[in-house]
Each structure stands twice: as C-alpha cells, then as structure tokens.
Amino acid sequence: MTINCLGKLIDLSSPKVMGILNVTPNSFFDGGKYADEKSLLTQVEKMLTEGATFIDIGAYSSKPSAEFVTENEEIERLIPIVKSVLQHFPETLISVDTFRANVAKIAIENGACIINDISAGSLDENMMPTVTELQVPYIMMHMKGNPQTMQSLAQYQNVTKEVLFYFSEKVAQARSMGINDLIIDPGFGFAKTLEQNFEVMNNLELFRMLELPILVGVSRKSMIYKTLDTSAEFALNGTSVLNTIALQKGANILRVHDVKEALESIKLVQHLSS
C-alpha cells in the first residue's frame, strides 16, 4: 500500500486526501472559479494547509457530455499551472488528471508525479507504455466510452462484477508492461446510473480483493445532489457521509473539493477502528 512519488514513499494504508484543482471553465462544480493564477494558488495553499497529500490538476472537464478539448489546449491550460504550483509550493505532490499520454508525459517532465487516467489507457493506446517509461504511480479509473458518450453506455448485467472484471484485465495489462504503482478508482458518475453508483459503493469492500489502493471520488457529484434533491453547491454534507462509508469499506484516497471535511471523516473513522 505504498507508492513512490519522486522518491518519496507514501503509505496509503493510512487514508490520504487528494485535493481537486480544476483549471477548466466548465467543470460541474468549480468550473471557472479559479480563473487567474492568484486564485488558483490561493486554493492550492488552502488545500495543502488543510492537509491534502496530493493536488490533482485537470484541464479537461470529464463531466457527462463535456465539450471536447484539443490536446494543445489541454497542455496550454495545464502546464503553466503545474509549473506555478511547484514554483510557489515546491514540495507539492501533483497528480495530473488526463487520458492523453503526451499531456501526461509533458506534465511529469514539468514536475508532476502521478498520472490519473479516467480511461485506464482505453482512450490512448500510448498511455500505458508512457507510464511504463516514466515509472510513476498510475490511477486507473473505470468508465465506458468517453465523456461525450459515457452516460449512454450505462448498461450492465451486474455492475460490480463487470467493474471488477475490467480492473482484473487492466491490472494484468499494466503489470505485464512493468507498471509498479497502481491505484484503482471505480469511477463514480462515469457510465453509471444513480442506482449503479450506489450499488458499487455498497460493494466497495469487494475491490480490496485486487490488493491495490482504492481511490474514491464522489465529491459533490450528482449521485449525492440528485438523490438529496439539491445542487452541487449544497452537497458537502452528503459528500462527507459517502466519504465516511467509503473509508469504512476500505478507501485509501479520497479525491475531494473540500479537504478539511475529508480529513475530519478520516480522523473519526480511524478513531472508530483504533
């Protein structure tokens, strides 16, 4: 349960928090919120101060039906922010949220240390060979199709079994290529209905059989705010509830917009099990 980030071993047997930094104008919750460098850096400082171990930077919104972004535009949005964050906060462990191998490679060359791929290599055949070359931790998420098509592909006989089988194949592929540090993300909200999201959450402990760290990203998502008949803006309480359940079922990383509250969930769950 350890991963190597720039020579630093991170022990994930004690749950960690990954703070979300979207540098897109159209993300579902915070799109356009950090439109200039100062506001971005202020948010990074806040998340680091509150206890985030990782900062996950994304420059391509992967919300359902998100508009297509060219590779060049993604790079132009992403790389200056990676550089700026590391200039101001040199110890930051940056995860780059991209499914494009070239974007990932450039980000790692500029100081990022984790690749977070919503497609687990399915949207770019060069991604896994690139991860092998770079030898960095690789987060593999479950989804079908792409952000533009995924919500039309939410058909399963048994969603938990099919997601587990997907990971068994992806892990075998990654291992055969020499990728050492793997993290799995069940992909809440990606090619899944509300009911399927809750079914996967209810069975989350089964993913421990893969013997890999589990990342859970439910922060302010529609499975929360649609169920509670509210909006992403008012979904923090629901996020904390599901994060707590995820921790009790074995989650190792919580990917969140709200770091302080996620750390509180971790602290309370750790006291329950101590």
Coordinates of C-alpha atoms in Angstrom, one line a residue:
M1 CA 0.0 0.0 0.0
T2 CA 2.9 2.4 -0.6
I3 CA 3.5 4.4 -3.8
N4 CA 6.7 6.1 -4.9
C5 CA 6.3 9.8 -5.7
L6 CA 9.5 11.5 -6.8
G7 CA 11.5 9.1 -4.5
K8 CA 9.2 9.8 -1.5
L9 CA 7.3 6.7 -0.3
I10 CA 3.6 7.5 0.6
D11 CA 1.9 4.9 2.8
L12 CA -1.7 4.6 1.7
S13 CA -2.6 2.1 4.5
S14 CA -3.5 5.3 6.4
P15 CA -6.0 7.1 4.1
K16 CA -4.9 10.2 2.3
V17 CA -6.8 13.2 0.7
M18 CA -6.3 14.3 -2.9
G19 CA -7.5 17.9 -3.4
I20 CA -9.1 18.8 -6.8
L21 CA -7.9 21.7 -8.8
N22 CA -9.9 22.2 -12.0
V23 CA -8.3 24.6 -14.5
T24 CA -11.3 24.3 -16.8
P25 CA -14.0 26.8 -17.4
N26 CA -16.7 24.1 -17.4
S27 CA -16.2 21.7 -14.6
F28 CA -19.5 20.7 -12.9
F29 CA -18.8 22.3 -9.6
D30 CA -15.9 24.7 -9.7
G31 CA -15.6 25.5 -13.4
G32 CA -14.2 28.9 -14.0
K33 CA -13.9 29.5 -10.2
Y34 CA -10.1 29.8 -10.4
A35 CA -9.8 31.9 -13.5
D36 CA -6.5 33.5 -12.7
E37 CA -3.2 32.4 -11.2
K38 CA -3.6 34.1 -7.9
S39 CA -7.0 32.4 -7.1
L40 CA -5.5 29.1 -8.2
L41 CA -2.5 29.4 -5.9
T42 CA -4.7 30.6 -3.0
Q43 CA -6.8 27.4 -3.4
V44 CA -3.8 25.2 -3.6
E45 CA -2.4 26.8 -0.4
K46 CA -5.7 26.3 1.3
M47 CA -5.9 22.6 0.4
L48 CA -2.2 22.0 1.4
T49 CA -2.7 23.8 4.7
E50 CA -5.8 21.8 5.5
G51 CA -3.8 18.5 4.9
A52 CA -4.1 17.4 1.3
T53 CA -1.3 14.9 0.4
F54 CA -1.9 15.3 -3.3
I55 CA -3.2 18.0 -5.6
D56 CA -5.0 16.7 -8.7
I57 CA -4.9 19.2 -11.6
G58 CA -7.2 18.7 -14.5
A59 CA -7.5 20.8 -17.7
Y60 CA -10.2 18.7 -19.5
S61 CA -13.6 18.5 -17.9
S62 CA -14.8 14.9 -17.8
K63 CA -18.3 15.7 -16.7
P64 CA -21.1 14.0 -18.7
S65 CA -21.3 15.5 -22.2
A66 CA -18.4 17.8 -21.6
E67 CA -17.2 19.6 -24.7
F68 CA -14.2 18.2 -26.5
V69 CA -10.8 20.0 -25.8
T70 CA -7.9 19.7 -28.1
E71 CA -4.6 18.3 -26.9
N72 CA -2.8 21.6 -27.4
E73 CA -5.5 23.5 -25.5
E74 CA -5.2 21.0 -22.6
I75 CA -1.4 21.4 -22.5
E76 CA -1.7 25.2 -22.6
R77 CA -4.1 25.2 -19.7
L78 CA -2.3 22.6 -17.6
I79 CA 1.4 23.1 -17.8
P80 CA 1.7 26.7 -16.7
I81 CA -0.4 25.8 -13.6
V82 CA 1.8 22.8 -12.8
K83 CA 4.9 25.0 -13.0
S84 CA 3.4 27.8 -11.0
V85 CA 2.2 25.5 -8.2
L86 CA 5.6 23.9 -7.9
Q87 CA 7.4 27.3 -8.0
H88 CA 5.3 28.5 -5.1
F89 CA 4.9 25.2 -3.2
P90 CA 7.9 23.0 -4.3
E91 CA 7.0 20.0 -2.1
T92 CA 3.6 19.5 -3.7
L93 CA 2.8 16.1 -5.0
I94 CA 0.9 16.8 -8.2
S95 CA -1.4 14.3 -9.8
V96 CA -2.3 15.2 -13.4
D97 CA -5.8 14.3 -14.5
T98 CA -5.6 13.4 -18.2
F99 CA -6.3 10.5 -20.5
R100 CA -3.7 11.6 -23.1
A101 CA -0.2 10.1 -23.0
N102 CA 1.5 13.1 -24.4
V103 CA -0.1 15.5 -21.9
A104 CA 0.8 13.2 -19.1
K105 CA 4.4 12.9 -20.2
I106 CA 4.9 16.7 -20.5
A107 CA 3.3 17.2 -17.1
I108 CA 5.6 14.6 -15.4
E109 CA 8.6 16.2 -17.1
N110 CA 7.5 19.5 -15.6
G111 CA 7.3 18.1 -12.0
A112 CA 4.0 16.2 -11.6
C113 CA 4.4 12.8 -10.1
I114 CA 1.1 10.8 -10.6
I115 CA -1.0 10.2 -13.7
N116 CA -4.7 10.0 -13.1
D117 CA -6.4 8.5 -16.2
I118 CA -10.2 8.3 -16.3
S119 CA -9.9 5.7 -19.1
A120 CA -7.2 3.4 -17.8
G121 CA -5.5 3.6 -21.1
S122 CA -8.6 2.9 -23.2
L123 CA -8.6 6.4 -24.8
D124 CA -4.9 6.5 -25.7
E125 CA -3.0 3.3 -26.6
N126 CA 0.2 5.1 -25.8
M127 CA -0.8 5.8 -22.2
M128 CA 0.4 2.6 -20.5
P129 CA 3.7 2.4 -22.4
T130 CA 4.2 6.1 -21.4
V131 CA 3.6 5.3 -17.7
T132 CA 6.0 2.3 -18.0
E133 CA 8.6 4.7 -19.4
L134 CA 8.1 7.3 -16.7
Q135 CA 7.7 4.8 -13.8
V136 CA 5.2 6.9 -11.9
P137 CA 2.1 5.9 -9.9
Y138 CA -0.9 5.3 -12.2
I139 CA -4.5 5.8 -11.2
M140 CA -6.8 3.7 -13.4
M141 CA -10.5 4.6 -13.4
H142 CA -13.4 2.6 -14.7
M143 CA -15.5 4.1 -17.4
K144 CA -17.0 3.2 -20.8
G145 CA -16.7 5.3 -23.9
N146 CA -15.6 8.9 -23.4
P147 CA -17.1 11.9 -21.5
Q148 CA -19.3 12.7 -24.5
T149 CA -20.8 9.2 -24.8
M150 CA -20.4 7.5 -21.4
Q151 CA -23.9 8.2 -20.0
S152 CA -25.5 6.3 -22.9
L153 CA -23.4 3.2 -22.1
A154 CA -24.6 2.5 -18.5
Q155 CA -25.8 -1.0 -19.2
Y156 CA -24.6 -3.9 -17.0
Q157 CA -25.8 -7.3 -16.0
N158 CA -24.0 -6.9 -12.7
V159 CA -22.2 -3.6 -12.4
T160 CA -19.9 -4.6 -9.5
K161 CA -18.8 -7.8 -11.2
E162 CA -18.2 -6.1 -14.5
V163 CA -16.2 -3.3 -13.0
L164 CA -14.1 -5.9 -11.0
F165 CA -13.5 -7.8 -14.2
Y166 CA -12.5 -4.6 -16.0
F167 CA -9.9 -4.0 -13.3
S168 CA -8.6 -7.5 -13.4
E169 CA -7.8 -7.1 -17.1
K170 CA -6.4 -3.6 -16.8
V171 CA -4.2 -4.6 -13.8
A172 CA -2.9 -7.6 -15.7
Q173 CA -2.1 -5.4 -18.7
A174 CA -0.3 -2.8 -16.6
R175 CA 1.7 -5.4 -14.7
S176 CA 2.7 -7.1 -17.9
M177 CA 4.1 -3.8 -19.1
G178 CA 6.1 -3.2 -15.9
I179 CA 3.9 -0.6 -14.2
N180 CA 4.5 -1.0 -10.4
D181 CA 2.4 1.6 -8.5
L182 CA -1.2 1.1 -9.4
I183 CA -4.3 2.7 -7.8
I184 CA -7.9 1.8 -8.8
D185 CA -10.9 4.2 -9.0
P186 CA -14.3 2.6 -9.5
G187 CA -15.4 5.7 -11.4
F188 CA -18.5 7.0 -9.6
G189 CA -20.6 9.0 -12.0
F190 CA -18.9 7.6 -15.1
A191 CA -21.1 5.4 -17.3
K192 CA -23.3 4.6 -14.3
T193 CA -26.8 5.4 -13.3
L194 CA -27.5 6.8 -9.8
E195 CA -28.6 3.3 -8.7
Q196 CA -25.4 1.7 -10.2
N197 CA -23.2 4.2 -8.4
F198 CA -24.8 3.3 -5.1
E199 CA -24.5 -0.4 -5.9
V200 CA -20.8 0.0 -6.5
M201 CA -20.4 2.0 -3.2
N202 CA -22.4 -0.7 -1.3
N203 CA -20.0 -3.4 -2.7
L204 CA -16.8 -1.3 -2.4
E205 CA -15.1 -3.7 0.0
L206 CA -15.0 -6.3 -2.7
F207 CA -12.5 -4.2 -4.6
R208 CA -10.0 -5.0 -1.8
M209 CA -9.5 -8.4 -3.4
L210 CA -7.4 -6.7 -6.1
E211 CA -4.9 -5.9 -3.3
L212 CA -4.4 -2.3 -4.6
P213 CA -5.1 1.1 -3.1
I214 CA -8.7 2.3 -3.8
L215 CA -9.4 5.9 -4.7
V216 CA -12.9 7.2 -4.3
G217 CA -14.2 10.4 -5.9
V218 CA -17.7 11.2 -5.1
S219 CA -17.2 14.9 -4.1
R220 CA -20.3 16.9 -4.8
K221 CA -21.4 14.6 -7.6
S222 CA -24.9 14.1 -8.9
M223 CA -25.3 10.7 -7.1
I224 CA -25.4 12.9 -4.0
Y225 CA -27.2 16.1 -5.0
K226 CA -29.8 14.4 -7.3
T227 CA -30.6 11.9 -4.5
L228 CA -31.0 14.7 -2.0
D229 CA -32.8 17.0 -4.5
T230 CA -30.3 19.8 -4.1
S231 CA -27.3 21.0 -6.1
A232 CA -23.5 20.5 -6.1
E233 CA -23.2 23.7 -4.1
F234 CA -25.1 22.2 -1.2
A235 CA -23.7 18.6 -1.5
L236 CA -20.9 18.9 1.1
N237 CA -22.7 17.2 3.9
G238 CA -23.7 14.3 1.6
T239 CA -20.1 14.1 0.3
S240 CA -18.9 13.6 3.9
V241 CA -21.4 10.9 4.6
L242 CA -20.4 8.9 1.5
N243 CA -16.7 9.5 2.1
T244 CA -17.1 8.1 5.6
I245 CA -18.9 5.0 4.2
A246 CA -16.1 4.6 1.6
L247 CA -13.5 4.8 4.3
Q248 CA -15.2 2.1 6.3
K249 CA -15.3 -0.1 3.2
G250 CA -11.6 0.3 2.5
A251 CA -11.0 3.5 0.6
N252 CA -7.3 4.7 0.7
I253 CA -7.6 8.0 -1.1
L254 CA -10.5 10.5 -1.0
R255 CA -10.5 12.8 -4.1
V256 CA -12.3 15.9 -2.9
H257 CA -13.1 19.6 -3.4
D258 CA -13.2 20.1 0.4
V259 CA -10.0 18.9 2.1
K260 CA -10.7 19.9 5.7
E261 CA -14.0 17.9 5.9
A262 CA -12.5 14.9 4.2
L263 CA -9.7 14.9 6.8
E264 CA -12.3 15.1 9.5
S265 CA -14.0 12.0 8.1
I266 CA -10.7 10.1 8.1
K267 CA -9.9 11.1 11.7
L268 CA -13.2 10.0 13.0
V269 CA -13.2 6.7 11.2
Q270 CA -9.7 6.0 12.4
H271 CA -10.8 6.5 16.0
L272 CA -13.6 4.1 15.4
S273 CA -11.2 1.4 14.3
S274 CA -8.4 2.1 16.7

